[in-house]
XYZ file of C-alpha atoms in Angstrom:
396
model
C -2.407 -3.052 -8.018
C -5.420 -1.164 -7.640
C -4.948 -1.972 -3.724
C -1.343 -0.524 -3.590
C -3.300 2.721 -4.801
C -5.439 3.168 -2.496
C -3.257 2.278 0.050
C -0.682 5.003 -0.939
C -3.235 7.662 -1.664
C -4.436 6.652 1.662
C -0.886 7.123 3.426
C -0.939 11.150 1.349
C -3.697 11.902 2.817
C -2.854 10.890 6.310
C 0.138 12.867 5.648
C -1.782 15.839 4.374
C -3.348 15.886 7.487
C -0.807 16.265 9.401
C -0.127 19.879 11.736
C 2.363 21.728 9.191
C 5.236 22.087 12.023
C 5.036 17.631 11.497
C 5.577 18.219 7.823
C 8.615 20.391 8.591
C 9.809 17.483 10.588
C 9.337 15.113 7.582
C 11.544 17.474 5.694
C 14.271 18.470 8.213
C 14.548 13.780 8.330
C 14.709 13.554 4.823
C 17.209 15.881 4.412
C 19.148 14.171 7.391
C 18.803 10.897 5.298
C 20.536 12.494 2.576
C 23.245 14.164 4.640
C 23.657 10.675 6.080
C 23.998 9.062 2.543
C 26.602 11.306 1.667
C 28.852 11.235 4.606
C 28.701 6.862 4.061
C 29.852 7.093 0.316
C 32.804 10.116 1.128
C 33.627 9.643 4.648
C 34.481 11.670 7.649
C 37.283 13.160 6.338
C 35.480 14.827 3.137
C 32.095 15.873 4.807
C 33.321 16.420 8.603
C 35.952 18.924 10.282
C 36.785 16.125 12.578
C 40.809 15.129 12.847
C 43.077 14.366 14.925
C 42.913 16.865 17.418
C 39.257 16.791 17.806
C 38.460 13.034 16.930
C 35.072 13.622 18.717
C 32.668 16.183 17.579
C 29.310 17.211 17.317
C 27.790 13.781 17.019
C 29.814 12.591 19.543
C 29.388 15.554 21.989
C 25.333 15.826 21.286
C 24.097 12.518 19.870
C 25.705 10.316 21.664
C 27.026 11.799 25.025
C 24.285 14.398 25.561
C 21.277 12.170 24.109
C 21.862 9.295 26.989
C 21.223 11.353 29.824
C 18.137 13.299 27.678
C 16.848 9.259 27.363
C 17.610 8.502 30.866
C 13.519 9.299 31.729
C 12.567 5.660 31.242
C 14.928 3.873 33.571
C 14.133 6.780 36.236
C 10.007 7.248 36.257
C 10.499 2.882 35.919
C 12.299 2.965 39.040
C 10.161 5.381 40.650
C 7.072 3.704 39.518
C 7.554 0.466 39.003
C 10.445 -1.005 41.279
C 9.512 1.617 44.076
C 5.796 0.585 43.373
C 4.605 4.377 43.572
C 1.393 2.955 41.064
C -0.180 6.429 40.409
C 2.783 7.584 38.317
C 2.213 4.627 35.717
C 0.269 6.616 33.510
C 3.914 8.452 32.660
C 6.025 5.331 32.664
C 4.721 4.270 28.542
C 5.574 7.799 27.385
C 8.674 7.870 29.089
C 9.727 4.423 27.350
C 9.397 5.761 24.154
C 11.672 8.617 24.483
C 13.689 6.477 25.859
C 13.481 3.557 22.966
C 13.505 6.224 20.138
C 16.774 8.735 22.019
C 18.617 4.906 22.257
C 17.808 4.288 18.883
C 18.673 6.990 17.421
C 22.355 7.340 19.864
C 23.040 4.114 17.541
C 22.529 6.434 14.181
C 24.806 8.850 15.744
C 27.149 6.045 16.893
C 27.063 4.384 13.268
C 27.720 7.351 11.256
C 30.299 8.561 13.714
C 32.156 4.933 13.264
C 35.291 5.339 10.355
C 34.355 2.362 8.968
C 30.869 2.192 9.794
C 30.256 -1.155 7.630
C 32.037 -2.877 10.882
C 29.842 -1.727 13.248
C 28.752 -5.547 14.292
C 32.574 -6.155 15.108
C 31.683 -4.359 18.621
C 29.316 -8.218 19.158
C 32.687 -10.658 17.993
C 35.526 -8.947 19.152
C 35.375 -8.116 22.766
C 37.379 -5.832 24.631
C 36.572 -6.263 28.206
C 39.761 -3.058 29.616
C 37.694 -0.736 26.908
C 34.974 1.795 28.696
C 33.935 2.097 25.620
C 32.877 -1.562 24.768
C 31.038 -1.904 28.140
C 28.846 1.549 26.940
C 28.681 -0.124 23.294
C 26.964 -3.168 24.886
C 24.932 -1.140 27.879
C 23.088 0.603 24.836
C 22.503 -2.776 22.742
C 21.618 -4.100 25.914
C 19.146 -1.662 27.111
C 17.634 -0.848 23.327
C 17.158 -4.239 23.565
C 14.969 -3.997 26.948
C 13.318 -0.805 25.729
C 12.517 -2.658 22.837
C 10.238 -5.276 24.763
C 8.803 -2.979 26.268
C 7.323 -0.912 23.490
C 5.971 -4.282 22.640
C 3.263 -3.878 24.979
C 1.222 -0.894 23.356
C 1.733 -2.837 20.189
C -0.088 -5.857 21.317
C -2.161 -3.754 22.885
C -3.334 -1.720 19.451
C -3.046 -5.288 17.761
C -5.042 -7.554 20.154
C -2.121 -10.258 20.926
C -3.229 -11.821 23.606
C -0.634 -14.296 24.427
C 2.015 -11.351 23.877
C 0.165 -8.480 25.872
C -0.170 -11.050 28.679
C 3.866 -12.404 28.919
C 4.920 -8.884 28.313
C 2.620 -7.065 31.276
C 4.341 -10.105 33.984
C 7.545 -9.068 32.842
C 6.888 -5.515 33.392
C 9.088 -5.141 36.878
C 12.143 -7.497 35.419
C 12.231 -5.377 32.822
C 12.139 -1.923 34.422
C 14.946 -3.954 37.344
C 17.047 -4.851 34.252
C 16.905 -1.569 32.493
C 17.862 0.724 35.295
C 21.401 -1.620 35.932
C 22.303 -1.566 32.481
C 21.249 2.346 31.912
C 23.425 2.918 35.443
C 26.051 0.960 34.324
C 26.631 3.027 31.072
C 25.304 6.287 31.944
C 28.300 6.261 34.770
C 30.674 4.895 32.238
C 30.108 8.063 29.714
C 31.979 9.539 32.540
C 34.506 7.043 32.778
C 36.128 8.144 28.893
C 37.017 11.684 30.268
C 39.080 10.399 32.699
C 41.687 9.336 30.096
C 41.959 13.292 29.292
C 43.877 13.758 32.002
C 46.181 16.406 30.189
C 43.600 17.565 27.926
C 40.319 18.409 29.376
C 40.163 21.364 31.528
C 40.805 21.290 35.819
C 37.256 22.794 35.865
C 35.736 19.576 34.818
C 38.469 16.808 34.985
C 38.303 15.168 38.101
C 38.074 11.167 39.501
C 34.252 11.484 40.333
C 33.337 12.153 36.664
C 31.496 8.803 36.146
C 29.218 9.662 39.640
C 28.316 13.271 38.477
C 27.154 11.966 34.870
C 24.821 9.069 36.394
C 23.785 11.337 39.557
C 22.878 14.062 36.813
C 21.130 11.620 34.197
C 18.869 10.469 37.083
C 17.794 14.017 38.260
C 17.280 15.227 34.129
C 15.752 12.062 33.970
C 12.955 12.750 36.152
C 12.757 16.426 34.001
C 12.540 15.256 30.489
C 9.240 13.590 32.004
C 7.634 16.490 33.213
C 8.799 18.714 29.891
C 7.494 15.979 27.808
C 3.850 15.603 30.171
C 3.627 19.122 29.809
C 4.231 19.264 26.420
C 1.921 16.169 25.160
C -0.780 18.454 27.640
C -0.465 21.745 25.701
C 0.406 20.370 22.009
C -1.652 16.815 22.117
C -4.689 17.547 24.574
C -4.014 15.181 27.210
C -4.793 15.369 30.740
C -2.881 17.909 32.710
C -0.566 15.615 35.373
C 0.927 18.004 37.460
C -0.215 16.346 40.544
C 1.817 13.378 39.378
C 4.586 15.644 38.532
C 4.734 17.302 41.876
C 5.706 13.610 43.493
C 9.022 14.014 40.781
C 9.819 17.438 41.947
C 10.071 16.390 45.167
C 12.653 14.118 44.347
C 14.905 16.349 42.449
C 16.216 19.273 45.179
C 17.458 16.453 47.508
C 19.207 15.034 43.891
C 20.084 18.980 42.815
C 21.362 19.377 46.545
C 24.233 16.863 46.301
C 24.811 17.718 42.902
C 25.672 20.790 43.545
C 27.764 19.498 47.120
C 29.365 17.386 45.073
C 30.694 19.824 42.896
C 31.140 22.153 45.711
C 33.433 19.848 47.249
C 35.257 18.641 43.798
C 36.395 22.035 43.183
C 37.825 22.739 46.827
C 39.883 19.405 47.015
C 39.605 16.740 43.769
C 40.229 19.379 41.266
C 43.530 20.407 39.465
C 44.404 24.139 39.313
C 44.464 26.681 38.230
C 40.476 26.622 37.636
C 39.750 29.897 36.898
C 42.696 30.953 34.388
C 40.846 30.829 30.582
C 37.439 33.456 30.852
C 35.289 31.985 28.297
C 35.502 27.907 30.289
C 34.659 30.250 33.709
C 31.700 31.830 32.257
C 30.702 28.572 30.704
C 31.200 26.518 34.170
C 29.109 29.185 36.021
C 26.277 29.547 33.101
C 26.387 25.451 33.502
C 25.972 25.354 37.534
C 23.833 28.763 37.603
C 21.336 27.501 35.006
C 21.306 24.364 35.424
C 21.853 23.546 39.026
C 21.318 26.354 41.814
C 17.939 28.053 39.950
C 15.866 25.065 39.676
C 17.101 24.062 43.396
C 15.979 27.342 44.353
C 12.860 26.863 42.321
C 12.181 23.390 43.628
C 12.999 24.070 47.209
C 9.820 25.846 47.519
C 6.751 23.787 47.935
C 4.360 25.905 46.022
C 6.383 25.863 42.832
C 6.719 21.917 42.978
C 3.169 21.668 42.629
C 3.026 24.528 39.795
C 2.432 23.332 36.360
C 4.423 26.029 34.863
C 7.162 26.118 37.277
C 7.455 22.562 36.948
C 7.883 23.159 34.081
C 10.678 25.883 33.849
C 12.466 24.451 36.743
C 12.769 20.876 34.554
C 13.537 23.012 31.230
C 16.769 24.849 33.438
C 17.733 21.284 34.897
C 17.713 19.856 31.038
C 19.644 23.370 29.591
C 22.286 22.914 32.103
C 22.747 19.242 31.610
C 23.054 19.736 27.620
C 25.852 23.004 28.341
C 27.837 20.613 31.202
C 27.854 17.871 28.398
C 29.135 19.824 25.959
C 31.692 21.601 28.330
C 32.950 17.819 28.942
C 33.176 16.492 25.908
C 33.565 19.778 23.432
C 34.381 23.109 24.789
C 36.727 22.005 28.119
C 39.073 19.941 25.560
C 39.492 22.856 23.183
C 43.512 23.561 23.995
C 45.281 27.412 23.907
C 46.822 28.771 20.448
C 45.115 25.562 18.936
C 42.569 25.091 15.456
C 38.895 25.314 17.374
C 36.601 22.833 15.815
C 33.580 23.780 14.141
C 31.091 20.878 13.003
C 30.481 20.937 9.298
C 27.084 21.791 7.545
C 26.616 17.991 7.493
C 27.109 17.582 10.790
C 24.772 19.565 11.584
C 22.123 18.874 9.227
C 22.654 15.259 10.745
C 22.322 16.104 14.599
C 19.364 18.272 13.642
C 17.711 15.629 11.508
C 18.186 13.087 14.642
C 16.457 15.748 16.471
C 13.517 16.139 14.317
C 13.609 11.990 13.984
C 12.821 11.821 17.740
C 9.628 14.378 17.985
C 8.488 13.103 14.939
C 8.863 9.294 15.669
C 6.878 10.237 19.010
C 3.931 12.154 17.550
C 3.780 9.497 14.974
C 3.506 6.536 18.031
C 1.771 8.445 19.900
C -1.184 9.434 17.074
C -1.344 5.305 16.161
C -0.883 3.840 19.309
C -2.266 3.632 22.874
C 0.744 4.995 25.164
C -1.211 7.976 26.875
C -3.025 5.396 29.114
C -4.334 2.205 30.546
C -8.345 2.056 30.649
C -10.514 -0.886 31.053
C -11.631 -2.033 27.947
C -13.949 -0.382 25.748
C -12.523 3.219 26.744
C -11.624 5.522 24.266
C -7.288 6.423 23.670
C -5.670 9.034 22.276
C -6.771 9.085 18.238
C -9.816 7.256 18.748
C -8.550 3.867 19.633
C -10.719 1.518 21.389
C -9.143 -1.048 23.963
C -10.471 -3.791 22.863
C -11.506 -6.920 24.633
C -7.989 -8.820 23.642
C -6.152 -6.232 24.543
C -7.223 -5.124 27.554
């Protein structure tokens, strides 16, 4: 008993410790939780303004179709790194598979509470239906969870000295980042693939037959920005080594992937695209705020060699890239589909205080693993990680 005390006194004063804007996250979760609880025992229809008309809301539009692409930096720096062998960027491959494990992870929360009967979420692993785009995305996230998974394994064995573990999992290092980057293309195209059904519904400005090519092109390229926000970010908020030499090899990559983006698009509009384009204001300003933001200013601010190797125009450019991916999401999936002299949906308080507790979950899960465990970096044994970890012999 006496054990249990000290143990739990222990855990409040660890918690005690921690920076205040952490305790805020422990609140805004908690109150998620509850939100979460309620809308299991009431349902959609009593704590959501979903329906009919708008089936698919915020945690559809955000959580699920917007947080794949925001998660899609571990199958891109694992490419880059791993499968292209470019060794030096390794030290931002572990960080990058845990934002990638936890946004998965928590794209299943969102998927689950999303679900009408969310109690039959495992019928998705019995009853298969190979025609549905949105059975082969089900699976592609299991699937690549699954793979991120494993490899979070390998700081754990590292922190807990498992020898036979830390050995298997560092030889299956390459398979794993070769695996993850089929199944993440595979599904991160296929989010594409459902808006091609709204054929009548979603607006000429986005509808068009190249959808599922513009959503993987433009998870690869804000991909390759959520790393350098979150390098910079762990650098100014967690002390860690500056990287923006590392970071400079990504934004060299991401005007020739900005480039045909925007070509792409270019092109779409002139010849793939219904018309009228240009008839409903509010979906023009939103297009151009998309492409402007998003696209053509951090191509302009990438195109120039000086600001590629700028921390803190690496920085902005990557912040634009990941603004504009989150507004071209939402113009898919939300604001494109809203019709003429229709009800506009609005998501309910707790469908908000959901999305925003998911949020919180995510920088708070990765503060947590990064504080406890050794994902800033590799050293020989005996050096000193992040929180005063020690490699030790076994795990090195």
């Amino acid at each position: 008993m006496s054990s249990h005390t000290i143990t739990l006194k222990g855990i409040s004063e660890e918690i005690k410790s921690y920076p205040r804007f952490i305790k805020f996250l422990i609140l805004l979760v908690l109150t998620a939780a509850f939100a979460s609880l309620v809308r299991i025992v009431l349902g959609l229809g009593a704590t959501t303004n979903l329906s009919d008309l708008y089936p698919w809301g915020l945690w559809v539009s955000f959580d699920v179709v917007t947080a794949v692409p925001l998660a899609a930096g571990a199958f891109t720096i694992g490419v880059v790194a791993e499968v292209c062998n470019i060794k030096r960027l390794e030290p931002l491959v572990r960080p990058a598979i845990i934002t990638g494990f936890l946004g998965y992870s928590l794209v299943c929360v969102g998927l689950f509470l999303d679900l009408g009967q969310p109690q039959r979420f495992w019928h998705i692993m019995v009853y298969w239906n190979l025609h549905s785009p949105m059975f082969e995305v089900a699976m592609c996230v299991v699937c690549y969870t699954t793979v991120l998974f494993l490899e979070f394994l390998q700081p754990v064995a590292e922190k807990f000295g498992w020898k036979v573990s830390l050995k298997v999992l560092r030889k299956l290092q390459i398979p794993f980042a070769i695996v993850a980057a089929s199944i993440s293309s595979l599904h991160q195209s296929s989010l594409g693939t459902f808006f091609l059904s709204a054929i009548d519904k979603l607006h000429h400005l986005w509808y068009n037959p190249l959808l599922p090519a513009l959503f993987l092109l433009s998870a690869v390229f804000t991909g390759l920005s959520i790393v350098i926000v979150e390098a910079t970010a762990v650098h100014r908020h967690m002390g860690q080594p500056e990287e923006s030499d590392l970071l400079a090899v990504l934004a060299d990559i991401i005007p020739w992937l900005l480039g045909l983006y925007l070509a792409a698009k270019l092109l779409i509009l002139a010849f793939l695209s219904g018309r009228p384009l240009f008839d409903r204001p509010v979906l023009t300003i939103l297009f151009a705020a998309e492409m402007i933001i998003g696209v053509i200013l951090p191509l302009l601010i990438f195109l120039r060699k000086e600001n590629r190797k700028n921390p803190g125009m690496q920085y902005a450019g990557a912040l634009m890239i990941i603004a504009g991916t989150i507004l071209n999401r939402f113009n898919v999936s939300m604001f494109g589909m809203i019709q003429l002299n229709q009800k506009i949906y609005y998501p309910s308080f707790v469908e908000s205080v959901v999305t925003i507790g998911i949020l919180a979950a995510h920088i708070l899960l990765f503060y947590l693993i990064a504080k406890y465990l050794p994902i800033f970096v590799r050293h020989p044994e005996g050096s000193s990680l992040p929180g005063g970890i020690k490699v030790s012999k076994s795990a090195a």
